[in-house]
mmCIF file with all atom_site columns, C-alpha atoms in Angstrom:
data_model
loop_
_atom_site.group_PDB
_atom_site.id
_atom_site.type_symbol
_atom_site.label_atom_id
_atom_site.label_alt_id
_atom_site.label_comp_id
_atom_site.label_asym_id
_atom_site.label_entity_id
_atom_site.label_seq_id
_atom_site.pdbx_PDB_ins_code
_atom_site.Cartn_x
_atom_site.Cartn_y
_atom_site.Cartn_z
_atom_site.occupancy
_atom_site.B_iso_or_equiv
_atom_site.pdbx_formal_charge
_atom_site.auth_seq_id
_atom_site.auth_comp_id
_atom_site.auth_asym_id
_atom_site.auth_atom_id
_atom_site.pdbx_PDB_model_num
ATOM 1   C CA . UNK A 1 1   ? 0.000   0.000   0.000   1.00 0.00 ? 143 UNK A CA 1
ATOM 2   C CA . UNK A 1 2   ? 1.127   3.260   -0.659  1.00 0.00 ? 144 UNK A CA 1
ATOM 3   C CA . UNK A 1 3   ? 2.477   5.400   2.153   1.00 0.00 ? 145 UNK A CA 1
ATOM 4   C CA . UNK A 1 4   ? -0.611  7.656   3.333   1.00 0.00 ? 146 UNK A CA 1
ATOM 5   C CA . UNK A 1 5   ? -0.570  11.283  3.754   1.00 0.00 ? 147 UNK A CA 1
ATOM 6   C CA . UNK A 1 6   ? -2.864  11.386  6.883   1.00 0.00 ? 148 UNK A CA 1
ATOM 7   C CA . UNK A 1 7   ? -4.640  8.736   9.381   1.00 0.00 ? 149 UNK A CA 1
ATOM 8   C CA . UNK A 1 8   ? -6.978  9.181   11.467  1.00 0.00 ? 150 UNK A CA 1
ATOM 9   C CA . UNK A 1 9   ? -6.953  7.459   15.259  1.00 0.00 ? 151 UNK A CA 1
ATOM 10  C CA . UNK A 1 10  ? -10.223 7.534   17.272  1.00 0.00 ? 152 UNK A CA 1
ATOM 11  C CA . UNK A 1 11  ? -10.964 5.388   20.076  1.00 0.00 ? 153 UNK A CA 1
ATOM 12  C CA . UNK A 1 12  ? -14.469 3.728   21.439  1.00 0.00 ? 154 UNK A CA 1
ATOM 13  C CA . UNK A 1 13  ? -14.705 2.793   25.070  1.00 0.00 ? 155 UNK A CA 1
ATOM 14  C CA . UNK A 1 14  ? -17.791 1.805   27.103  1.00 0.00 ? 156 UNK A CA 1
ATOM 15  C CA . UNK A 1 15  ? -20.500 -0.277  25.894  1.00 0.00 ? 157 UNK A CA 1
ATOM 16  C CA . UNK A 1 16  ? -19.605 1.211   21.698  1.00 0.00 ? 158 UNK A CA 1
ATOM 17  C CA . UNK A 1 17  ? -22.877 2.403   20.412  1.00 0.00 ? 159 UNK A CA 1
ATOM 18  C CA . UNK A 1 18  ? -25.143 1.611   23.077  1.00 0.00 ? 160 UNK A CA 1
ATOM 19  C CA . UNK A 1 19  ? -23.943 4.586   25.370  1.00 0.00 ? 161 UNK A CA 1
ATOM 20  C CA . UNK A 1 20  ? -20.208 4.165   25.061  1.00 0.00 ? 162 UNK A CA 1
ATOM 21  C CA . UNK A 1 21  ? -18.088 7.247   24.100  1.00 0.00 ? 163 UNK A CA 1
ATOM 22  C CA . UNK A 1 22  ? -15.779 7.842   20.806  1.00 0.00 ? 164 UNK A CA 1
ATOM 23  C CA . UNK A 1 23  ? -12.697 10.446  21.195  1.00 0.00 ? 165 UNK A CA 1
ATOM 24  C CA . UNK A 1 24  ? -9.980  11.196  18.824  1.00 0.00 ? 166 UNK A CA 1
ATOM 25  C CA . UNK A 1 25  ? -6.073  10.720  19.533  1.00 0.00 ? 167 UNK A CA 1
ATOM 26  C CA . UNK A 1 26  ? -5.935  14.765  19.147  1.00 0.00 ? 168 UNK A CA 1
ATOM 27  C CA . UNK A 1 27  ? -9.018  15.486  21.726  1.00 0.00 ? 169 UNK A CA 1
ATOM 28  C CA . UNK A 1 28  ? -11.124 17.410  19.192  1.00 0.00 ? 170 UNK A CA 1
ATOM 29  C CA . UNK A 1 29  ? -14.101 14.527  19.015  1.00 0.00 ? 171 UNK A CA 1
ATOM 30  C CA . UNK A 1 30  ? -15.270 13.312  21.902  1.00 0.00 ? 172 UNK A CA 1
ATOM 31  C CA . UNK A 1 31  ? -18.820 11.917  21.839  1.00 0.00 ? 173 UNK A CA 1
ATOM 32  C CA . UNK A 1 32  ? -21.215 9.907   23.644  1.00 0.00 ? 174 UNK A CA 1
ATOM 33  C CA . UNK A 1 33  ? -22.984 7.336   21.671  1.00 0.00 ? 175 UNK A CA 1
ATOM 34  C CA . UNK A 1 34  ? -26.415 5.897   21.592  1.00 0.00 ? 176 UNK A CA 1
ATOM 35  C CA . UNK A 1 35  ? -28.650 3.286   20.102  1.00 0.00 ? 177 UNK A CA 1
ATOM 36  C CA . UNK A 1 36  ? -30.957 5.424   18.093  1.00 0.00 ? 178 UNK A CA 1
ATOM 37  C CA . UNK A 1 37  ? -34.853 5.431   19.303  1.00 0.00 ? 179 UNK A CA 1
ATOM 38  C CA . UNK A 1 38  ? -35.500 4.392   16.157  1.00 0.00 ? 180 UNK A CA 1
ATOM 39  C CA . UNK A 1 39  ? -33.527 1.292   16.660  1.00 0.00 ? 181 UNK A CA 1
ATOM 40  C CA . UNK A 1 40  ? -35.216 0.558   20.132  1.00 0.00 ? 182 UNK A CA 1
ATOM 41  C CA . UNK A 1 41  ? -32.488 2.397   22.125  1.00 0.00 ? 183 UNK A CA 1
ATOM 42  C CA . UNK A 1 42  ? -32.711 5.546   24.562  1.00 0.00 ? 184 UNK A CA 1
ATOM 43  C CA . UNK A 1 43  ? -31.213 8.443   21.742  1.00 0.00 ? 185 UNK A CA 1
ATOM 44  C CA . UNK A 1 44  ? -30.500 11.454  22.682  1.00 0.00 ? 186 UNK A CA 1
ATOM 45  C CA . UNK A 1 45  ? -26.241 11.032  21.688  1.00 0.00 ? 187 UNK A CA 1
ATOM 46  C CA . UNK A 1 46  ? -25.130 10.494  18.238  1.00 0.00 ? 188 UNK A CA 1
ATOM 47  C CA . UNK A 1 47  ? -24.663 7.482   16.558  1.00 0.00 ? 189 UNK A CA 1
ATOM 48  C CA . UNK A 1 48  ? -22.000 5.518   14.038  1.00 0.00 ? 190 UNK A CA 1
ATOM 49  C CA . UNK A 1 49  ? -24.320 5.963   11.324  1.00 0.00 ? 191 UNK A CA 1
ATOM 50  C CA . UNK A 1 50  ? -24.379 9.530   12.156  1.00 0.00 ? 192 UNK A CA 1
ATOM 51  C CA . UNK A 1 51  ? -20.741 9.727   12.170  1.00 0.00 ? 193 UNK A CA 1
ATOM 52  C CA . UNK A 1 52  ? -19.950 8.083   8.903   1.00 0.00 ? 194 UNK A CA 1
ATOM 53  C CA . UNK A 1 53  ? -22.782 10.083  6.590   1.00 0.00 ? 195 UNK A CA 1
ATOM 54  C CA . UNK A 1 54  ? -21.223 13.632  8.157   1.00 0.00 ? 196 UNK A CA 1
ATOM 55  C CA . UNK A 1 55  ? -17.585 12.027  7.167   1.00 0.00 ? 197 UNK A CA 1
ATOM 56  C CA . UNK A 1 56  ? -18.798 11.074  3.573   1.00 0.00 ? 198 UNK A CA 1
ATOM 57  C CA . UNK A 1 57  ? -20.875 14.118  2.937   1.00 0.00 ? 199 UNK A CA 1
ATOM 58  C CA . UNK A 1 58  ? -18.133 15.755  3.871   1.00 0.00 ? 200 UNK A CA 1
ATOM 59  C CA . UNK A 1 59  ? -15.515 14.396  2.222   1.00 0.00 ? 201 UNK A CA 1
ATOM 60  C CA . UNK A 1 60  ? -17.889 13.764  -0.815  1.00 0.00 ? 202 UNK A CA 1
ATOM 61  C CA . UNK A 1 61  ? -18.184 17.657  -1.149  1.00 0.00 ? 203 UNK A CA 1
ATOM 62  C CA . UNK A 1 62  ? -14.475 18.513  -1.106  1.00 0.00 ? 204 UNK A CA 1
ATOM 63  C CA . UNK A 1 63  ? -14.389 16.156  -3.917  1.00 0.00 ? 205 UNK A CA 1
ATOM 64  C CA . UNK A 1 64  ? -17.119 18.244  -5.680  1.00 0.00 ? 206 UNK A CA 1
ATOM 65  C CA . UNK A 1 65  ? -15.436 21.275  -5.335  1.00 0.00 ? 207 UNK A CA 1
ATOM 66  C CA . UNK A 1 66  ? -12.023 19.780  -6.327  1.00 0.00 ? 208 UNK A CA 1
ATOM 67  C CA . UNK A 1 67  ? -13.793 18.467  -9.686  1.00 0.00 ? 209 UNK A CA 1
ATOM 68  C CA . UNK A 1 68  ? -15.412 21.645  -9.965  1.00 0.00 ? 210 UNK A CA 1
ATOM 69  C CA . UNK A 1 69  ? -12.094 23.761  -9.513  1.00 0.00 ? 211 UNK A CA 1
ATOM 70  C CA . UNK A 1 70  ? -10.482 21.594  -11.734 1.00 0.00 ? 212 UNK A CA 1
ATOM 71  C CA . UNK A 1 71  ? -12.938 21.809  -14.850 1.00 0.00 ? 213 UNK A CA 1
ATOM 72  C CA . UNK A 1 72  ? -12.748 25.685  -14.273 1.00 0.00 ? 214 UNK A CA 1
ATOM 73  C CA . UNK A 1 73  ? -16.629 24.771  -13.675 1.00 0.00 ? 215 UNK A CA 1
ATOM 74  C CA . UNK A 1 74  ? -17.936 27.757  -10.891 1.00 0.00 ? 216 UNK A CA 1
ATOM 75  C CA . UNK A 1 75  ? -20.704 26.504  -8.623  1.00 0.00 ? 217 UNK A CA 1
ATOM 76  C CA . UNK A 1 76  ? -22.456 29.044  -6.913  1.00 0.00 ? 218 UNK A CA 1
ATOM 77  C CA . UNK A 1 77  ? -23.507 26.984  -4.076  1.00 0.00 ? 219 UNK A CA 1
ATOM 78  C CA . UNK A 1 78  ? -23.236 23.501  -3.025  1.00 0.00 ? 220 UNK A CA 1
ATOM 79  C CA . UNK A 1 79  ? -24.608 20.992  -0.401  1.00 0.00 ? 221 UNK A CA 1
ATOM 80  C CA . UNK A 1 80  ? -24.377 17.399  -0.013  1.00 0.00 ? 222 UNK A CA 1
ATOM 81  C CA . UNK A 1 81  ? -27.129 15.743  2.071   1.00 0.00 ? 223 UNK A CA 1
ATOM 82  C CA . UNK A 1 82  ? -25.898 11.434  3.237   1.00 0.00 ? 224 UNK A CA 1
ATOM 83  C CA . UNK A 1 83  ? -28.025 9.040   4.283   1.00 0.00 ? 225 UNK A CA 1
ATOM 84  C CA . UNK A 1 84  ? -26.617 6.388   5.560   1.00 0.00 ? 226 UNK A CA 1
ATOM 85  C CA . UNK A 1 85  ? -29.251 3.774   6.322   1.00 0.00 ? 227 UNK A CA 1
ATOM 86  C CA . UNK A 1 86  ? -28.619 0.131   8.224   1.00 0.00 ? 228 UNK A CA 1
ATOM 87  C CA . UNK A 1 87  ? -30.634 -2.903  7.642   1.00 0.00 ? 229 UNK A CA 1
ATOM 88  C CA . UNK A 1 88  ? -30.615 -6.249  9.296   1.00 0.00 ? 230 UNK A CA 1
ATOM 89  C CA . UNK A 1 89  ? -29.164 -8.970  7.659   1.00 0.00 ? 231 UNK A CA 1
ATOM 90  C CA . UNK A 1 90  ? -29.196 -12.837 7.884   1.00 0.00 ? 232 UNK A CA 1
ATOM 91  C CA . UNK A 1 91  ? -27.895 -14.399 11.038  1.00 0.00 ? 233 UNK A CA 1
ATOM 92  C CA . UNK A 1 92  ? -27.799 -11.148 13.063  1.00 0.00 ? 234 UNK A CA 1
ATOM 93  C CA . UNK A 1 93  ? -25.477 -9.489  10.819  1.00 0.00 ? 235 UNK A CA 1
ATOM 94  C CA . UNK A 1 94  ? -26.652 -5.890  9.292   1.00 0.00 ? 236 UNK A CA 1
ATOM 95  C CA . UNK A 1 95  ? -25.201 -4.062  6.203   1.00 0.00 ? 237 UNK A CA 1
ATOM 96  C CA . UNK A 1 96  ? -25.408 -0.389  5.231   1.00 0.00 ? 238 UNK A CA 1
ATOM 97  C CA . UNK A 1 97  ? -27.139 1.376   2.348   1.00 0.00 ? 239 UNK A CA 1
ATOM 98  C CA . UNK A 1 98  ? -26.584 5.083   0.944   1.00 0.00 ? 240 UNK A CA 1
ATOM 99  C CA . UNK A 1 99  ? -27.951 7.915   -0.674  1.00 0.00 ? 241 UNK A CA 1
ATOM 100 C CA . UNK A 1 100 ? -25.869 11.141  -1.346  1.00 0.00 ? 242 UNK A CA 1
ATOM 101 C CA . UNK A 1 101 ? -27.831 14.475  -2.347  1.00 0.00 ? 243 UNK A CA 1
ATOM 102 C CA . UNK A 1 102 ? -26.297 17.036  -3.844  1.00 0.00 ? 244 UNK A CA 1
ATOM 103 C CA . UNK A 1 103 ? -27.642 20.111  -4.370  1.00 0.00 ? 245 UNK A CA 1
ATOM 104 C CA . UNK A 1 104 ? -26.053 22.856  -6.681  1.00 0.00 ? 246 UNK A CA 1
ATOM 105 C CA . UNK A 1 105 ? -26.560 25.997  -8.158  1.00 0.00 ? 247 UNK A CA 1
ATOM 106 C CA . UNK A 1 106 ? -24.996 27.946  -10.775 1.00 0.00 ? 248 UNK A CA 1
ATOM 107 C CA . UNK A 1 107 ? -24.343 25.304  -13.381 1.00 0.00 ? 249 UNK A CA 1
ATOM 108 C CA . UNK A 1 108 ? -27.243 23.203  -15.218 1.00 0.00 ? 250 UNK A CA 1
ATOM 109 C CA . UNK A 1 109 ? -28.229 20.080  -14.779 1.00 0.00 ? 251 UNK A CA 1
ATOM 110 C CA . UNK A 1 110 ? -26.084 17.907  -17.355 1.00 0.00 ? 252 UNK A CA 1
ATOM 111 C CA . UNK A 1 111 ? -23.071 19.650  -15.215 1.00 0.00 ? 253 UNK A CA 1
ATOM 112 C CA . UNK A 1 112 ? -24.236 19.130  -11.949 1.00 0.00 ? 254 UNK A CA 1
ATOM 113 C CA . UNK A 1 113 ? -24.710 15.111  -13.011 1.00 0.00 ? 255 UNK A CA 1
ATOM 114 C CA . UNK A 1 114 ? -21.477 15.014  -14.742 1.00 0.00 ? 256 UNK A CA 1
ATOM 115 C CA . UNK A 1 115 ? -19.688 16.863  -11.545 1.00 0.00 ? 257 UNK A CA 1
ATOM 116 C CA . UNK A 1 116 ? -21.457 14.345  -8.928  1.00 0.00 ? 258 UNK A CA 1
ATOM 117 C CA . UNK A 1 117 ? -20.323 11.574  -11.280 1.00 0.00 ? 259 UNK A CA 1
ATOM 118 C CA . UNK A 1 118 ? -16.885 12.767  -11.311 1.00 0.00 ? 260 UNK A CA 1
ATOM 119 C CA . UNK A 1 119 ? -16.561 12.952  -7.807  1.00 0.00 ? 261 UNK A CA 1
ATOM 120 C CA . UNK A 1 120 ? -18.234 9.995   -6.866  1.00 0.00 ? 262 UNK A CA 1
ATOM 121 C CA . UNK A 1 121 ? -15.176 8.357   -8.644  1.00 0.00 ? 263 UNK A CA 1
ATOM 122 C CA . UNK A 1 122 ? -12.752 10.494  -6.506  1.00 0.00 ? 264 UNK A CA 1
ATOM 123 C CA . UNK A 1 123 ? -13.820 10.698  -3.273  1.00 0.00 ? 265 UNK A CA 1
ATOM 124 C CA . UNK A 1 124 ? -12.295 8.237   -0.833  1.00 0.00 ? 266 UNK A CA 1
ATOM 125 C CA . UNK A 1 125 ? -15.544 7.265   1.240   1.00 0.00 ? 267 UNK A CA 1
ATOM 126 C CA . UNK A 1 126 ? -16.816 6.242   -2.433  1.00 0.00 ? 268 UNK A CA 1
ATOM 127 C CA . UNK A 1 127 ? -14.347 4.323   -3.420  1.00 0.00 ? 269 UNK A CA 1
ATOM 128 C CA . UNK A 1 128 ? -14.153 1.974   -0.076  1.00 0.00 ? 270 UNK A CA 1
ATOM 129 C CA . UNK A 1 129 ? -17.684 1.358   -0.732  1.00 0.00 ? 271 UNK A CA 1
ATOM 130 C CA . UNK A 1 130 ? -18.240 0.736   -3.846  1.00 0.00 ? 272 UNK A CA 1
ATOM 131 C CA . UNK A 1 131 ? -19.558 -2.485  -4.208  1.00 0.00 ? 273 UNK A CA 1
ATOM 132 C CA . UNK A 1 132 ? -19.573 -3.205  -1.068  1.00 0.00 ? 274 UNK A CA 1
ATOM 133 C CA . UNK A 1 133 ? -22.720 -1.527  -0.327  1.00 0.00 ? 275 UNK A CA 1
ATOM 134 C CA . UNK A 1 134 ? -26.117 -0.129  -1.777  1.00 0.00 ? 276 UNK A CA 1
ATOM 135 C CA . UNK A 1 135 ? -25.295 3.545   -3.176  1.00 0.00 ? 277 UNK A CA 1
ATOM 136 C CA . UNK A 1 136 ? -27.469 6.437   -5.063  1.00 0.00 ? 278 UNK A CA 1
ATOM 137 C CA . UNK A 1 137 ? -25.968 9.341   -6.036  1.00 0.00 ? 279 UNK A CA 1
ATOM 138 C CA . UNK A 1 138 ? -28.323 12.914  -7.293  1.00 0.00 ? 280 UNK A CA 1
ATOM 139 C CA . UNK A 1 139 ? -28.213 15.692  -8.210  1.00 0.00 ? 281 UNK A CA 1
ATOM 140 C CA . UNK A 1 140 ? -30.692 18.365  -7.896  1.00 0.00 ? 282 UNK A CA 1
ATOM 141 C CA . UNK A 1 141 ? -29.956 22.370  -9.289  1.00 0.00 ? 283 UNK A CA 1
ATOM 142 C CA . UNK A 1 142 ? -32.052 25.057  -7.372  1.00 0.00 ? 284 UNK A CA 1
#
């Protein structure tokens, strides 16, 4: 593998997701966690789920703007809305799903799909799930 140019450390301690508490090596996160009500659990503290969908949207609109910047293509204003959805799976297991949302302005619609395309095939939180799990990608130009 090539040698990275940044990593990440976080730690989870507790009981993980069902009230346990995830803090980074440098002190800037540091969050309690909780089961979702949706998922039967008390809420009320974020979740993994949570987590990863602000990482990818995230990340998934620095890659926008990248492809943007580098097609000389200016976007007046941007937003990228994840879903990250989980699902039970056979013998306990459960798998993810997502949906990523972009919303644009300034360009028209052809550019806006061929932009989301573009970084869809750049971003890193794409590319370590692709194929691996269920993924939709829009656009939408207000």
């Amino acid at each position: 593998m090539a040698d990275s140019i940044y990593t990440a450390v976080a730690t989870s301690t507790g009981d993980g997701r069902a009230g346990g508490r995830t803090v980074s090596d440098d002190g800037l996160l540091d969050l309690k966690l909780a089961i979702p009500a949706d998922m039967g659990g008390p809420g009320g503290a974020t979740n993994p789920e949570q987590l990863f969908a602000a990482g990818w949207a995230s990340c998934f609109h620095s890659a926008l703007k990248a492809v943007a910047s580098a097609r000389k293509v200016t976007v007046s204003d941007s937003a990228v809305v994840a879903e990250v959805s989980i699902h039970p799976a056979d013998g306990g297991a459960f798998n993810l799903s997502a949906a990523l949302h972009v919303e644009l302005s300034g360009v028209d619609q052809a550019t806006a799909d061929e932009l989301v395309e573009a970084a869809h095939a750049v971003c890193p939180y794409s590319n370590a799930t692709r194929g691996n799990i269920e993924v939709s990608v829009d656009a939408t130009v207000a």
